[in-house]
Amino acid sequence: MSSDQVQIAGPEVSAGRTSMTQPRHRLAGGLRITLTQVLILASVLGVWEMLTRITWFEQNTIFDPFFISRPSLIGARIWQWMQPGKNAIWPHLASTLYATGLGLFVGTLSGFTVGVLLAQSRFWAKVLNPFIVSLNSMPRIAFVPLITMLFGLGLASKVVTAWFMVFFLVFFNTYKGANSVEQELVNFCRTLGGRPSQILWRVRIPTAAAWTFASLPNAISFALIGVVLAEFVGSTTGVGYLLTTSLATLNATDMFASIAILSLVGVSLVYLISAIERRLLHWSSEFRND
């Protein structure tokens, strides 16, 4: 009796130990990755700082502090901008973030909607295909001055530029995702009595959403680029405006500080989107074992 109990309990104990060790291994692996990333970043910044303080490198290479500044100066400027006062960066950062978020939302929503709708109609997909491809093939940067002329120097031009950057990226991914549903699965749903609207909401849209979320990290970068470009052309607020003024005054420290802030904003938005994706698409095999 006791031996049977031991034999029956053995797998349960083993499974319990495995379930306890998995989070530990995952935590240790994540900590190891983070430490490696911090080490790489610290090494790059340390070498940069060191070379800009060696006279020979300053005079004979690109490591002239006048042109590339120093990490210590850049960090001090970012800290100075974070302090409340006339030179605080928060109004500029809020302006850029608001326009980026709004443009990303509108571009994602419209791209997803048009992608799903065209996936439902092969006729309209073939009719509109040359127009969509021609617009997508044009350099988007060329439209920024035109958008600024049409919508002015305020928020509207920033949002429209970000939307124009994001729309096609999200549209093509959504369209591809909606069409990637296996026809056998659709036929199986129909045999079970599924109506076209049910197949759309329960099969095609979830599949398209997974493809859409896969495009969002790049869409965030495109939206941020679009807003900064609009701020380059004409704006009195935003991080892009700070970049323009730093270029006009040949202030490398302000320029690199603005770039560093934009990088932090982009990384933060990507992590936020990844968390939302994990929350909404928990049913996906990509996140099922996490």
Coordinates of C-alpha atoms in Angstrom, one line a residue, residues 98-271:
Y98 CA 0.2 63.1 -27.5
A99 CA 0.6 63.5 -31.2
T100 CA 2.3 60.1 -31.5
G101 CA -0.3 58.3 -29.5
L102 CA -3.2 59.9 -31.4
G103 CA -1.6 59.2 -34.8
L104 CA -0.8 55.7 -33.8
F105 CA -4.3 55.0 -32.6
V106 CA -6.0 56.5 -35.7
G107 CA -3.5 54.8 -38.1
T108 CA -3.9 51.4 -36.4
L109 CA -7.7 51.6 -36.2
S110 CA -8.1 52.7 -39.8
G111 CA -5.5 50.3 -41.2
F112 CA -7.1 47.4 -39.3
T113 CA -10.6 48.3 -40.4
V114 CA -9.7 48.7 -44.1
G115 CA -7.6 45.6 -44.0
V116 CA -10.4 43.4 -42.6
L117 CA -13.0 44.9 -44.9
L118 CA -10.9 44.4 -48.1
A119 CA -10.0 40.9 -47.0
Q120 CA -13.8 40.2 -47.1
S121 CA -14.1 41.4 -50.7
R122 CA -11.8 40.2 -53.4
F123 CA -13.4 42.5 -56.0
W124 CA -12.6 45.7 -54.1
A125 CA -9.2 44.4 -53.0
K126 CA -8.3 43.9 -56.7
V127 CA -9.8 47.3 -57.7
L128 CA -8.0 49.3 -55.0
N129 CA -4.7 47.3 -55.1
P130 CA -2.9 49.5 -57.6
F131 CA -3.9 52.7 -55.8
I132 CA -2.8 51.4 -52.4
V133 CA 0.5 50.0 -53.7
S134 CA 1.3 53.3 -55.5
L135 CA 0.7 55.4 -52.4
N136 CA 2.7 53.0 -50.3
S137 CA 5.6 53.0 -52.7
M138 CA 6.0 56.8 -52.6
P139 CA 8.5 58.2 -50.1
R140 CA 6.4 59.3 -47.1
I141 CA 8.8 62.0 -46.2
A142 CA 8.0 63.8 -49.4
F143 CA 4.4 64.3 -48.2
V144 CA 5.4 66.0 -44.9
P145 CA 5.7 69.6 -46.4
L146 CA 2.4 69.1 -48.2
I147 CA 0.6 67.9 -45.1
T148 CA 2.0 70.8 -43.2
M149 CA 0.7 73.2 -45.9
L150 CA -2.8 71.6 -45.7
F151 CA -3.1 71.2 -42.0
G152 CA -1.0 74.0 -40.6
L153 CA 1.8 74.0 -38.0
G154 CA -0.2 72.6 -35.1
L155 CA -1.3 69.2 -33.8
A156 CA -3.3 68.3 -36.9
S157 CA -0.3 68.1 -39.2
K158 CA 1.6 65.9 -36.6
V159 CA -1.3 63.5 -36.3
V160 CA -1.9 63.2 -40.0
T161 CA 1.8 62.6 -40.7
A162 CA 1.9 59.9 -38.0
W163 CA -1.3 58.4 -39.4
F164 CA 0.2 58.4 -43.0
M165 CA 3.3 56.6 -41.7
V166 CA 1.3 54.0 -39.7
F167 CA -1.7 53.2 -41.9
F168 CA -0.1 51.2 -44.7
L169 CA 2.1 49.2 -42.4
V170 CA -0.9 48.1 -40.3
F171 CA -3.2 47.7 -43.3
F172 CA -0.9 45.2 -45.1
N173 CA -0.3 43.1 -42.0
T174 CA -4.0 43.0 -41.2
Y175 CA -5.0 42.2 -44.7
K176 CA -2.4 39.4 -44.8
G177 CA -3.6 38.1 -41.4
A178 CA -7.2 38.1 -42.4
N179 CA -6.5 36.2 -45.5
S180 CA -4.2 33.7 -43.8
V181 CA -7.1 31.8 -42.2
E182 CA -7.2 28.3 -43.5
Q183 CA -10.2 27.7 -45.8
E184 CA -10.7 24.3 -44.1
L185 CA -11.2 26.0 -40.7
V186 CA -13.8 28.3 -42.3
N187 CA -15.6 25.4 -43.9
F188 CA -15.5 23.5 -40.5
C189 CA -17.1 26.5 -38.8
R190 CA -19.8 26.6 -41.5
T191 CA -20.6 23.0 -41.0
L192 CA -21.1 23.7 -37.3
G193 CA -23.7 26.3 -38.2
G194 CA -21.5 29.4 -37.9
R195 CA -22.8 32.4 -39.6
P196 CA -20.6 34.7 -41.7
S197 CA -20.7 37.4 -39.0
Q198 CA -19.6 34.8 -36.4
I199 CA -16.8 33.5 -38.6
L200 CA -15.7 37.1 -39.0
W201 CA -15.7 38.0 -35.3
R202 CA -14.5 34.7 -33.9
V203 CA -12.0 33.6 -36.6
R204 CA -10.9 36.2 -39.0
I205 CA -10.7 39.3 -36.7
P206 CA -8.7 37.5 -33.9
T207 CA -6.2 36.1 -36.5
A208 CA -5.9 39.6 -38.1
A209 CA -5.4 41.1 -34.7
A210 CA -2.4 38.9 -34.0
W211 CA -0.8 40.1 -37.3
T212 CA -1.7 43.7 -36.4
F213 CA 0.0 43.5 -33.0
A214 CA 3.0 42.0 -34.7
S215 CA 3.3 45.2 -36.8
L216 CA 2.8 47.6 -33.9
P217 CA 6.5 47.8 -32.7
N218 CA 7.4 49.1 -36.2
A219 CA 4.3 51.2 -36.3
I220 CA 5.3 53.0 -33.1
S221 CA 8.7 53.9 -34.6
F222 CA 7.0 55.1 -37.8
A223 CA 4.5 57.2 -35.8
L224 CA 7.3 58.8 -33.7
I225 CA 9.3 59.4 -36.9
G226 CA 6.3 61.1 -38.5
V227 CA 5.7 63.4 -35.6
V228 CA 9.3 64.4 -35.3
L229 CA 9.4 65.1 -39.0
A230 CA 6.4 67.3 -38.8
E231 CA 8.0 69.1 -35.9
F232 CA 11.1 69.6 -38.1
V233 CA 9.1 71.3 -40.8
G234 CA 7.3 73.7 -38.6
S235 CA 6.5 73.6 -34.9
T236 CA 7.2 75.6 -31.7
T237 CA 6.8 72.6 -29.4
G238 CA 7.9 69.0 -29.3
V239 CA 11.2 67.0 -29.1
G240 CA 11.6 67.5 -32.8
Y241 CA 11.6 71.2 -32.2
L242 CA 14.4 70.8 -29.7
L243 CA 16.4 68.9 -32.2
T244 CA 15.9 71.6 -34.8
T245 CA 17.0 74.4 -32.4
S246 CA 20.0 72.4 -31.3
L247 CA 21.0 71.9 -34.9
A248 CA 20.6 75.6 -35.6
T249 CA 22.9 76.5 -32.6
L250 CA 25.3 73.6 -33.3
N251 CA 24.6 72.2 -29.8
A252 CA 25.6 68.6 -29.9
T253 CA 24.7 68.0 -26.2
D254 CA 21.1 69.1 -26.7
M255 CA 20.9 67.1 -29.9
F256 CA 22.1 63.8 -28.4
A257 CA 19.9 64.5 -25.3
S258 CA 16.9 64.8 -27.5
I259 CA 17.8 61.6 -29.4
A260 CA 18.2 59.7 -26.1
I261 CA 14.8 60.9 -24.9
L262 CA 13.2 59.8 -28.1
S263 CA 14.9 56.4 -27.9
L264 CA 13.6 56.0 -24.3
V265 CA 10.1 57.0 -25.4
G266 CA 10.2 54.5 -28.3
V267 CA 11.4 51.6 -26.1
S268 CA 8.8 52.4 -23.4
L269 CA 5.9 52.4 -26.0
V270 CA 7.1 49.1 -27.5
Y271 CA 7.1 47.5 -24.0

